[in-house]
Short mmCIF file of C-alpha atoms in Angstrom, two decimals:
data_model
loop_
_atom_site.label_atom_id
_atom_site.label_comp_id
_atom_site.label_asym_id
_atom_site.label_seq_id
_atom_site.Cartn_x
_atom_site.Cartn_y
_atom_site.Cartn_z
CA MET Z 1 -27.40 48.48 46.92
CA HIS Z 2 -24.13 49.21 48.57
CA HIS Z 3 -21.86 51.97 47.35
CA PRO Z 4 -18.35 50.65 47.28
CA GLU Z 5 -15.81 52.75 49.11
CA LEU Z 6 -12.16 52.74 48.08
CA LEU Z 7 -10.14 49.95 49.64
CA GLY Z 8 -6.37 50.19 50.03
CA ILE Z 9 -5.86 47.77 47.15
CA ASP Z 10 -8.17 49.81 44.90
CA ARG Z 11 -6.33 53.03 45.80
CA LEU Z 12 -3.18 51.24 44.73
CA ALA Z 13 -4.75 49.96 41.50
CA ARG Z 14 -5.89 53.49 40.64
CA ARG Z 15 -2.25 54.48 40.27
CA LEU Z 16 -2.14 52.33 37.15
CA PRO Z 17 -2.65 54.17 33.88
CA PHE Z 18 -5.33 51.60 32.90
CA ALA Z 19 -8.08 49.51 34.47
CA LEU Z 20 -7.21 46.30 36.27
CA ASP Z 21 -9.20 44.22 33.78
CA ALA Z 22 -7.73 45.94 30.70
CA VAL Z 23 -5.78 42.83 29.83
CA ASP Z 24 -4.52 44.09 26.48
CA GLU Z 25 -3.05 47.19 28.10
CA ALA Z 26 -1.43 45.06 30.80
CA GLY Z 27 0.07 42.89 28.04
CA ALA Z 28 1.25 45.99 26.16
CA ALA Z 29 2.89 47.37 29.32
CA PHE Z 30 4.67 44.05 29.85
CA ALA Z 31 5.81 43.96 26.19
CA ARG Z 32 7.10 47.53 26.45
CA TRP Z 33 9.15 46.71 29.53
CA ARG Z 34 10.56 43.59 27.87
CA ARG Z 35 11.57 45.70 24.89
CA THR Z 36 13.17 48.59 26.79
CA GLY Z 37 14.26 46.93 30.03
CA LYS Z 38 13.78 50.30 31.71
CA LYS Z 39 12.87 50.54 35.38
CA ARG Z 40 10.30 53.21 34.52
CA ASP Z 41 8.50 50.71 32.27
CA LEU Z 42 8.71 47.96 34.87
CA ALA Z 43 6.81 50.01 37.49
CA PRO Z 44 3.29 49.64 35.96
CA VAL Z 45 3.95 45.95 35.24
CA GLU Z 46 4.86 45.30 38.88
CA LEU Z 47 1.91 47.24 40.19
CA TRP Z 48 -0.60 45.62 37.82
CA THR Z 49 0.80 42.18 38.65
CA TYR Z 50 0.49 42.76 42.37
CA CYS Z 51 -3.03 44.19 42.23
CA TYR Z 52 -4.28 41.53 39.83
CA ILE Z 53 -2.86 38.71 41.93
CA ARG Z 54 -4.19 40.19 45.13
CA ARG Z 55 -7.70 40.56 43.73
CA TYR Z 56 -7.55 36.98 42.43
CA PHE Z 57 -6.88 35.75 45.94
CA LEU Z 58 -9.51 38.04 47.44
CA VAL Z 59 -12.03 36.24 45.21
CA ARG Z 60 -10.74 32.91 46.53
CA PHE Z 61 -10.47 33.95 50.17
CA ALA Z 62 -13.90 35.61 50.21
CA ARG Z 63 -15.52 32.18 50.30
CA GLU Z 64 -13.19 30.69 52.88
CA PRO Z 65 -13.85 32.28 56.26
CA SER Z 66 -11.12 30.22 57.92
CA PHE Z 67 -8.35 31.64 55.70
CA GLY Z 68 -6.50 34.42 57.51
CA VAL Z 69 -5.05 37.68 56.35
CA SER Z 70 -1.45 36.56 56.97
CA GLU Z 71 -2.16 33.61 54.65
CA LEU Z 72 -3.50 36.05 52.07
CA GLU Z 73 -0.29 38.08 52.14
CA ASP Z 74 1.79 34.91 52.04
CA VAL Z 75 0.02 33.39 49.03
CA VAL Z 76 -0.01 36.73 47.15
CA GLU Z 77 3.74 36.97 47.68
CA ARG Z 78 4.29 33.39 46.49
CA ALA Z 79 2.35 34.02 43.29
CA PHE Z 80 4.10 37.36 42.74
CA ARG Z 81 7.51 35.69 43.04
CA ARG Z 82 6.53 32.91 40.65
CA VAL Z 83 5.37 35.46 38.09
CA GLU Z 84 8.58 37.44 38.57
CA GLU Z 85 10.69 34.33 38.05
CA GLY Z 86 8.78 32.88 35.11
CA ARG Z 87 7.75 35.84 32.99
CA SER Z 88 11.05 36.23 31.13
CA ALA Z 89 10.31 32.88 29.42
CA LEU Z 90 6.86 33.97 28.25
CA ARG Z 91 6.82 33.83 24.46
CA SER Z 92 3.70 35.90 23.86
CA PRO Z 93 3.81 39.01 26.05
CA GLU Z 94 0.24 39.91 25.13
CA ARG Z 95 -0.88 36.86 27.10
CA TYR Z 96 0.68 38.13 30.28
CA ALA Z 97 -2.65 38.56 32.08
CA ARG Z 98 -3.89 35.11 31.15
CA TRP Z 99 -0.62 33.52 32.13
CA THR Z 100 -0.71 35.36 35.46
CA THR Z 101 -4.08 33.82 36.27
CA VAL Z 102 -2.67 30.37 35.50
CA VAL Z 103 0.19 31.01 37.93
CA CYS Z 104 -2.33 32.19 40.53
CA ARG Z 105 -4.37 29.02 40.11
CA ARG Z 106 -1.37 26.74 40.57
CA THR Z 107 -0.21 28.72 43.57
CA TYR Z 108 -3.66 28.51 45.09
CA LEU Z 109 -3.89 24.74 44.56
CA ASN Z 110 -0.50 24.28 46.23
CA PHE Z 111 -1.58 26.50 49.08
CA VAL Z 112 -4.83 24.57 49.62
CA SER Z 113 -3.05 21.25 49.37
CA ARG Z 114 -0.44 22.27 51.97
CA ARG Z 115 -3.19 23.57 54.19
CA ARG Z 116 -5.18 20.32 53.86
CA GLU Z 117 -2.24 18.33 55.10
CA LEU Z 118 -2.54 20.28 58.33
CA THR Z 119 -6.35 20.12 58.54
CA PRO Z 120 -8.29 17.16 60.00
CA VAL Z 121 -10.14 15.31 57.22
CA ASP Z 122 -13.58 15.86 58.73
CA ARG Z 123 -13.07 19.62 58.45
CA ILE Z 124 -12.32 19.65 54.74
CA ALA Z 125 -15.35 20.97 52.84
CA GLU Z 126 -16.63 19.12 49.79
CA PRO Z 127 -15.91 21.09 46.60
CA GLU Z 128 -18.89 22.42 44.67
CA ALA Z 129 -19.53 20.50 41.45
CA ASP Z 130 -20.34 23.36 39.13
CA ASP Z 131 -17.84 25.99 40.23
CA PRO Z 132 -16.62 28.22 37.45
CA SER Z 133 -13.04 28.66 38.54
CA ALA Z 134 -11.66 31.99 39.69
CA GLU Z 135 -9.30 32.11 36.73
CA THR Z 136 -12.18 31.47 34.32
CA LEU Z 137 -14.00 34.40 35.85
CA HIS Z 138 -10.91 36.59 35.57
CA ASP Z 139 -10.54 35.57 31.91
CA ARG Z 140 -14.17 36.34 31.24
CA ALA Z 141 -13.83 39.73 32.88
CA GLY Z 142 -10.89 40.42 30.54
CA THR Z 143 -13.03 39.36 27.59
CA LEU Z 144 -15.86 41.59 28.72
CA HIS Z 145 -13.45 44.51 29.02
CA VAL Z 146 -12.22 43.94 25.46
CA LEU Z 147 -15.81 43.75 24.21
CA LEU Z 148 -16.81 46.97 25.98
CA ALA Z 149 -13.81 48.73 24.43
CA ALA Z 150 -14.82 47.46 20.96
CA VAL Z 151 -18.38 48.68 21.49
CA ALA Z 152 -17.01 52.11 22.48
CA ARG Z 153 -15.16 52.25 19.14
CA LEU Z 154 -18.37 51.70 17.14
CA PRO Z 155 -20.12 54.69 15.57
CA SER Z 156 -22.16 56.29 18.33
CA PHE Z 157 -25.54 55.42 16.76
CA LEU Z 158 -24.69 51.70 16.95
CA GLN Z 159 -23.29 51.69 20.48
CA PRO Z 160 -26.49 51.42 22.55
CA TYR Z 161 -27.81 48.59 20.36
CA ALA Z 162 -24.50 46.68 20.47
CA ARG Z 163 -24.23 47.17 24.23
CA MET Z 164 -27.73 45.87 24.87
CA ARG Z 165 -27.38 42.94 22.49
CA PHE Z 166 -23.82 41.74 23.07
CA VAL Z 167 -22.88 43.05 26.50
CA GLU Z 168 -26.21 42.85 28.32
CA GLY Z 169 -27.40 39.88 26.23
CA LEU Z 170 -30.89 41.25 25.61
CA GLU Z 171 -33.08 39.71 22.91
CA TYR Z 172 -33.98 41.80 19.86
CA GLU Z 173 -37.56 42.13 21.11
CA GLU Z 174 -36.43 43.47 24.50
CA ILE Z 175 -34.16 46.02 22.83
CA ALA Z 176 -36.98 47.06 20.53
CA GLU Z 177 -39.18 47.59 23.58
CA ARG Z 178 -36.55 49.62 25.40
CA THR Z 179 -35.64 51.84 22.46
CA GLY Z 180 -39.03 52.11 20.77
CA ARG Z 181 -37.46 51.01 17.46
CA PRO Z 182 -38.87 48.22 15.26
CA VAL Z 183 -37.33 44.76 15.79
CA ALA Z 184 -36.09 44.77 12.18
CA THR Z 185 -34.15 47.99 12.82
CA VAL Z 186 -32.64 46.59 16.01
CA ARG Z 187 -31.61 43.43 14.19
CA ALA Z 188 -30.09 45.44 11.34
CA TYR Z 189 -28.09 47.57 13.79
CA ALA Z 190 -26.83 44.54 15.69
CA HIS Z 191 -25.71 43.02 12.38
CA LYS Z 192 -23.97 46.24 11.40
CA ALA Z 193 -22.14 46.10 14.72
CA VAL Z 194 -20.93 42.54 13.99
CA LEU Z 195 -19.59 43.69 10.62
CA ARG Z 196 -17.79 46.56 12.36
CA PHE Z 197 -16.31 44.20 14.94
CA ARG Z 198 -14.87 42.15 12.11
CA SER Z 199 -13.04 45.19 10.73
CA ASP Z 200 -11.78 46.27 14.17
CA GLY Z 201 -8.20 44.98 14.15
CA ARG Z 202 -7.66 45.35 17.90
CA PHE Z 203 -10.79 43.41 18.72
CA MET Z 204 -10.17 40.68 16.15
CA ARG Z 205 -6.64 40.15 17.47
CA HIS Z 206 -8.23 39.13 20.78
CA VAL Z 207 -10.86 37.01 19.08
CA ARG Z 208 -8.25 35.12 17.04
CA GLU Z 209 -5.92 34.80 19.97
CA ARG Z 210 -8.70 33.31 22.08
CA ALA Z 211 -9.73 30.94 19.28
CA GLY Z 212 -6.10 29.80 18.92
CA TYR Z 213 -5.69 29.46 22.66
CA GLU Z 214 -8.79 27.29 22.93
CA SER Z 215 -7.67 25.02 20.13
CA GLY Z 216 -4.25 24.54 21.68
CA PRO Z 217 -1.65 26.42 23.75
CA GLY Z 218 1.57 27.59 22.24
CA GLY Z 219 2.14 31.07 23.43
CA SER Z 220 3.36 30.60 26.91
CA MET M 1 -13.82 42.47 3.12
CA ASN M 2 -16.03 41.48 0.19
CA PRO M 3 -19.51 42.95 0.82
CA ASP M 4 -21.07 39.93 -0.94
CA HIS M 5 -19.72 37.75 1.82
CA ASP M 6 -20.79 39.99 4.71
CA ARG M 7 -23.91 37.94 5.35
CA TYR M 8 -21.84 34.85 6.14
CA LEU M 9 -20.31 36.73 9.08
CA LEU M 10 -23.73 36.69 10.70
CA ALA M 11 -24.10 32.90 10.49
CA ALA M 12 -23.32 32.11 14.12
CA PHE M 13 -25.70 34.83 15.34
CA LEU M 14 -28.72 33.44 13.50
CA PRO M 15 -31.34 30.94 14.68
CA GLU M 16 -30.29 27.30 14.16
CA ASP M 17 -32.21 26.68 10.89
CA ASP M 18 -31.07 29.94 9.27
CA ARG M 19 -27.51 29.27 10.37
CA ARG M 20 -27.48 25.81 8.81
CA ALA M 21 -28.96 27.12 5.57
CA LEU M 22 -26.29 29.81 5.36
CA GLU M 23 -23.53 27.33 6.15
CA ARG M 24 -24.76 24.99 3.41
CA ASP M 25 -24.76 27.94 1.05
CA ALA M 26 -21.11 28.68 1.93
CA GLU M 27 -19.92 25.18 1.03
CA GLY M 28 -17.56 25.20 -1.94
CA ASP M 29 -16.75 28.89 -1.55
CA ASP M 30 -13.52 29.32 0.45
CA ALA M 31 -14.05 32.99 1.16
CA ALA M 32 -17.59 32.36 2.40
CA ARG M 33 -16.42 29.46 4.59
CA GLU M 34 -13.72 31.69 6.03
CA MET M 35 -16.41 34.22 6.96
CA VAL M 36 -18.50 31.50 8.60
CA ARG M 37 -15.46 30.42 10.61
CA ALA M 38 -14.81 34.03 11.68
CA SER M 39 -18.47 34.29 12.64
CA HIS M 40 -18.16 31.34 15.02
CA GLU M 41 -14.98 32.78 16.53
CA LEU M 42 -16.73 36.08 17.14
CA ARG M 43 -19.76 34.35 18.60
CA ALA M 44 -17.60 32.26 20.94
CA PHE M 45 -15.71 35.32 22.13
CA ILE M 46 -18.86 37.33 22.78
CA GLY M 47 -20.44 34.24 24.37
CA GLU M 48 -17.62 34.12 26.88
CA ALA M 49 -18.46 37.62 28.02
CA GLU M 50 -22.12 36.59 28.24
CA ALA M 51 -21.15 33.66 30.43
CA LEU M 52 -19.94 36.03 33.15
CA ARG M 53 -23.47 37.38 33.42
CA ALA M 54 -25.06 33.96 33.27
CA ASP M 55 -22.93 32.77 36.15
CA ALA M 56 -23.69 35.80 38.27
CA GLY M 57 -25.77 33.73 40.67
CA SER M 58 -23.11 31.17 41.58
CA ALA M 59 -21.01 31.78 44.68
CA PRO M 60 -17.69 32.12 42.79
CA ALA M 61 -19.24 34.58 40.35
CA LEU M 62 -20.76 36.56 43.22
CA ALA M 63 -17.34 36.66 44.89
CA PHE M 64 -15.80 37.86 41.65
CA LEU M 65 -18.47 40.51 41.18
CA ALA M 66 -17.96 41.74 44.76
CA ALA M 67 -14.18 41.87 44.30
CA ALA M 68 -14.46 43.64 40.93
CA ARG M 69 -16.92 46.20 42.36
CA LEU M 70 -14.47 46.92 45.16
CA VAL M 71 -11.22 46.64 43.18
CA SER M 72 -11.15 47.58 39.49
CA GLY M 73 -8.68 50.45 39.49
CA ARG M 74 -9.17 53.32 37.08
CA THR M 75 -12.13 52.25 34.97
CA ASP M 76 -14.31 53.91 32.39
CA GLY M 77 -18.01 54.50 32.82
CA ALA M 78 -19.09 51.49 30.75
CA TRP M 79 -17.37 48.97 33.03
CA ASP M 80 -18.76 50.54 36.20
CA ASP M 81 -22.26 50.75 34.69
CA LEU M 82 -22.17 47.09 33.76
CA LEU M 83 -21.03 45.91 37.19
CA GLU M 84 -23.59 48.13 38.83
CA ARG M 85 -26.34 46.66 36.67
CA LEU M 86 -25.21 43.12 37.51
CA GLU M 87 -25.24 44.03 41.19
CA ARG M 88 -28.68 45.63 40.91
CA ARG M 89 -30.10 42.45 39.39
CA LEU M 90 -29.37 40.70 42.70
CA ASP M 91 -32.15 42.72 44.33
CA ASP M 92 -34.61 40.35 42.64
CA ARG M 93 -32.88 37.31 44.16
CA PRO M 94 -32.77 37.71 47.93
CA GLY M 95 -30.62 34.59 48.49
CA ALA M 96 -27.96 35.73 46.05
CA ARG M 97 -28.10 39.24 47.51
CA VAL M 98 -27.40 37.95 51.03
CA THR M 99 -24.47 35.83 49.77
CA TYR M 100 -23.12 38.76 47.77
CA ASP M 101 -23.26 41.12 50.75
CA ARG M 102 -21.55 38.54 52.95
CA LEU M 103 -18.75 38.03 50.41
CA ALA M 104 -18.27 41.78 49.94
CA ALA M 105 -18.07 42.24 53.72
CA ARG M 106 -15.47 39.48 53.93
CA ILE M 107 -13.33 41.16 51.23
CA ARG M 108 -13.56 44.49 53.10
CA GLU M 109 -12.61 42.75 56.32
CA LEU M 110 -9.54 41.11 54.74
CA GLU M 111 -8.44 44.37 53.20
CA ALA M 112 -9.00 46.34 56.38
CA ALA M 113 -6.70 43.98 58.25
CA SER M 114 -3.82 44.41 55.80
CA ASP M 115 -1.95 47.36 54.32
CA ALA M 116 -1.79 46.56 50.60
CA GLU M 117 0.54 49.44 49.78
CA ALA M 118 3.08 48.46 52.47
CA HIS M 119 2.85 44.84 51.33
CA PHE M 120 3.44 45.81 47.71
CA ARG M 121 6.42 47.95 48.74
CA ARG M 122 7.90 45.10 50.75
CA ILE M 123 7.63 42.38 48.13
CA SER M 124 8.44 44.46 45.05
CA GLY M 125 11.18 46.46 46.75
CA SER M 126 9.86 49.65 45.16
CA ASP M 127 7.33 52.39 45.74
CA PRO M 128 4.15 52.27 43.69
CA PRO M 129 4.29 54.73 40.79
CA ARG M 130 2.87 58.11 41.66
CA ILE M 131 0.17 59.88 39.72
CA HIS M 132 2.03 62.97 38.54
CA ARG M 133 0.50 66.25 39.52
CA LEU M 134 1.92 69.60 38.50
CA ARG M 135 3.21 71.79 41.32
CA PRO M 136 0.97 74.87 41.82
CA LEU M 137 3.46 77.36 40.33
CA PHE M 138 4.13 75.23 37.29
CA ALA M 139 0.44 74.50 36.99
CA ALA M 140 -0.39 78.23 36.93
CA ALA M 141 2.33 78.86 34.32
CA ALA M 142 1.06 75.94 32.27
CA VAL M 143 -2.49 77.30 32.38
CA LEU M 144 -1.31 80.78 31.25
CA LEU M 145 0.72 79.26 28.45
CA ALA M 146 -2.18 77.09 27.38
CA VAL M 147 -4.53 80.10 27.38
CA ALA M 148 -2.09 82.13 25.26
CA LEU M 149 -1.51 79.30 22.83
CA THR M 150 -5.11 78.27 22.44
CA GLY M 151 -6.09 81.92 21.99
CA VAL M 152 -3.69 82.27 19.08
CA LEU M 153 -4.13 78.80 17.69
CA GLY M 154 -7.67 78.03 18.77
CA ARG M 155 -9.29 78.77 15.47
CA ALA M 156 -6.41 77.36 13.45
CA LEU M 157 -6.57 74.08 15.39
CA GLU M 158 -10.31 73.67 15.13
CA ASP M 159 -11.26 70.52 13.24
CA PRO M 160 -12.18 71.89 9.77
CA VAL M 161 -14.66 69.06 9.20
CA ALA M 162 -16.51 69.85 12.44
CA ARG M 163 -16.46 73.55 11.52
CA ALA M 164 -17.89 72.82 8.06
CA ALA M 165 -20.54 70.56 9.60
CA HIS M 166 -21.61 73.37 11.93
CA ARG M 167 -21.85 75.84 9.01
CA SER M 168 -23.90 73.29 7.08
CA LEU M 169 -26.12 72.76 10.12
CA VAL M 170 -26.78 76.48 10.45
CA ARG M 171 -27.72 76.58 6.76
CA SER M 172 -30.07 73.61 7.23
CA SER M 173 -31.54 75.30 10.25
CA ARG M 174 -32.39 78.40 8.18
CA SER M 175 -33.92 76.25 5.42
CA THR M 176 -36.03 74.44 7.99
CA PHE M 177 -37.23 77.70 9.54
CA ARG M 178 -38.14 78.98 6.08
CA GLY M 179 -39.99 75.74 5.38
CA THR M 180 -37.89 74.83 2.32
CA VAL M 181 -36.86 71.64 4.10
CA THR M 182 -39.42 69.86 6.21
CA GLY M 183 -38.54 68.98 9.76
CA ASP M 184 -38.79 70.03 13.35
CA ALA M 185 -36.82 73.25 13.90
CA ALA M 186 -36.11 72.69 17.62
CA PRO M 187 -33.28 70.13 17.30
CA TYR M 188 -31.52 72.41 14.78
CA ALA M 189 -31.61 75.35 17.13
CA ARG M 190 -30.22 73.24 19.97
CA ALA M 191 -27.56 71.62 17.79
CA ALA M 192 -26.48 74.98 16.35
CA ALA M 193 -25.92 76.16 19.93
CA GLY M 194 -23.56 73.20 20.38
CA ARG M 195 -20.69 75.30 19.04
CA HIS M 196 -19.83 78.65 20.48
CA VAL M 197 -16.75 80.84 20.48
CA VAL M 198 -15.51 82.01 23.87
CA LEU M 199 -14.44 85.69 23.84
CA GLY M 200 -14.34 85.47 20.07
CA LEU M 201 -11.17 83.36 20.33
CA TRP M 202 -11.82 79.78 21.32
CA PRO M 203 -14.30 77.61 19.46
CA VAL M 204 -15.89 75.17 21.90
CA TYR M 205 -18.14 72.22 21.12
CA ASP M 206 -20.61 71.24 23.81
CA ARG M 207 -20.37 67.48 23.40
CA ASP M 208 -23.05 66.75 25.99
CA LEU M 209 -25.55 68.99 24.25
CA LEU M 210 -24.67 67.59 20.81
CA ALA M 211 -24.92 64.02 22.11
CA SER M 212 -28.29 64.72 23.69
CA VAL M 213 -29.68 66.10 20.40
CA GLN M 214 -28.23 63.05 18.70
CA ARG M 215 -30.06 60.73 21.09
CA GLU M 216 -33.22 62.72 20.50
CA ILE M 217 -33.13 62.15 16.74
CA ALA M 218 -31.75 58.60 16.82
CA ASP M 219 -32.59 56.53 13.74
CA PRO M 220 -34.14 59.30 11.63
CA ASP M 221 -36.88 58.57 9.15
CA SER M 222 -36.30 61.41 6.68
CA ALA M 223 -33.45 62.72 4.54
CA ALA M 224 -33.42 65.94 6.60
CA GLY M 225 -33.14 63.89 9.78
CA TRP M 226 -30.24 61.89 8.36
CA LEU M 227 -28.51 65.08 7.27
CA LEU M 228 -28.83 66.49 10.79
CA ALA M 229 -27.53 63.21 12.22
CA GLY M 230 -24.55 63.40 9.87
CA GLN M 231 -23.80 67.00 10.79
CA LEU M 232 -23.98 66.16 14.50
CA ARG M 233 -21.73 63.13 14.12
CA LEU M 234 -19.15 65.18 12.24
CA MET M 235 -19.17 67.78 15.03
CA LEU M 236 -18.64 64.94 17.50
CA GLY M 237 -15.78 63.51 15.41
CA ASP M 238 -17.65 60.28 14.58
CA HIS M 239 -16.67 60.09 10.91
CA ASP M 240 -17.87 56.52 10.29
CA GLY M 241 -21.29 57.23 11.73
CA ALA M 242 -21.46 60.51 9.79
CA ARG M 243 -20.63 58.81 6.50
CA PHE M 244 -23.45 56.35 7.00
CA ALA M 245 -25.95 59.08 7.90
CA LEU M 246 -24.90 61.37 5.05
CA GLU M 247 -25.18 58.56 2.53
CA GLN M 248 -28.77 58.05 3.70
CA ALA M 249 -29.41 61.78 3.34
CA ARG M 250 -27.91 61.80 -0.17
CA GLU M 251 -30.02 58.82 -1.22
CA GLY M 252 -33.03 60.55 0.30
CA GLY M 253 -32.62 63.56 -2.01
CA LEU M 254 -30.43 66.03 -0.13
CA GLU M 255 -27.60 65.31 -2.51
CA ARG M 256 -25.80 68.64 -2.65
CA GLU M 257 -25.49 69.31 1.07
CA ALA M 258 -24.73 65.67 1.96
CA SER M 259 -22.17 65.17 -0.82
CA GLY M 260 -20.41 68.39 0.16
CA LEU M 261 -19.88 67.02 3.68
CA LEU M 262 -19.05 63.50 2.52
CA GLU M 263 -16.20 64.91 0.44
CA LEU M 264 -14.69 66.47 3.54
CA ILE M 265 -14.42 63.21 5.48
CA PRO M 266 -10.80 62.07 5.33
CA ASP M 267 -10.12 58.79 3.52
CA GLY M 268 -9.43 55.81 5.73
CA ASP M 269 -11.73 57.04 8.51
#
């Protein structure tokens, strides 16, 4: 196992008051800036936007050895400018993170398409059929972050069971084996956790937002 | 939320046959159908988080995992633990491990060749926000002030519910030692030591110690055990968990002590 050292981009991201994948906090920071218009409130929005975009493209560039670092900086800047220009029209500030990933995707597709025009056809790799897209992965990471936060708000006796069941995806029998508790107890605790999730307003806001988003756009 | 309808919230988490039976049962009852719908929304949301793990073997997911391990900013322990566990699972899949290491090396290489901070400064036209640190002189003054204030106010500011829970715990501990309440005395002694008063001025709760006793007695099987769990949870500020535990203790026969603590839990917690 490697032990990750701090990269320049991570040092930068650590100046944010919240984690890079804390999408609700990013949305709240954006909403605050929109409300106040103060430069002080813009600073975390700018920094989050930059770091999030840059990591998005690191995920993309990691698999493309022929893409250079000057192209990375160029495409990050393009996406950053597009976000800067378009965000004032965003109707639902809490969707800022999700919308940013959409901008990244479009910027990336434009970048690849421009690049292809300059690349001989026989050197263009065939796309993989079952690729989960980078933006899907970013969305899922945001979801996972929201879920972890909801688990942390559960009463402490429920937390390990909820984490194993819903975050790690273990079966009731596996959890019973790990904790030494009967399967029925594990099942009862997991069910209690679901009931608690339902009464957690912050968590349910994300759940409903996601359900609405899947059934049709309308916020951005 | 109507407790009678709670069970419908579990619909989407049940095996197929049980789910269908519950859904049939909800037909004609709007509130029950609403709970079933909420259940599916919850399941879909949680399922999305599960999908990140399921995809962990594909190249894009490996690239994402590598990037997130290297760049996540200021995270809490739970996020780091999860990513570390996902990374550790790759040890059982040599092919995925090799791909992951290659992708992580590529990300490091890209970052090493570029100065992210300078790039941010150039395109945003501003310096990244600084993490504010107190200057040494101000820091020393702040520490002195804090010491003076907490000395005077320490006891007054102590959470009265936690204080009452500790008193109750000490009483339970004595009863246990005398044999009037059955139970193992060791956890009581350790939990009682979870609150101490520094120089007679500052009450301090040792959260690590209290949490470790709590883990030790997880899911008690006696009223005394539930009472201890409730006392510990109150000392840790977990009012919801405490209420649950104390209700079990009350039902188990320790009505006076448990009810006394339940009455102290603020409404709405």
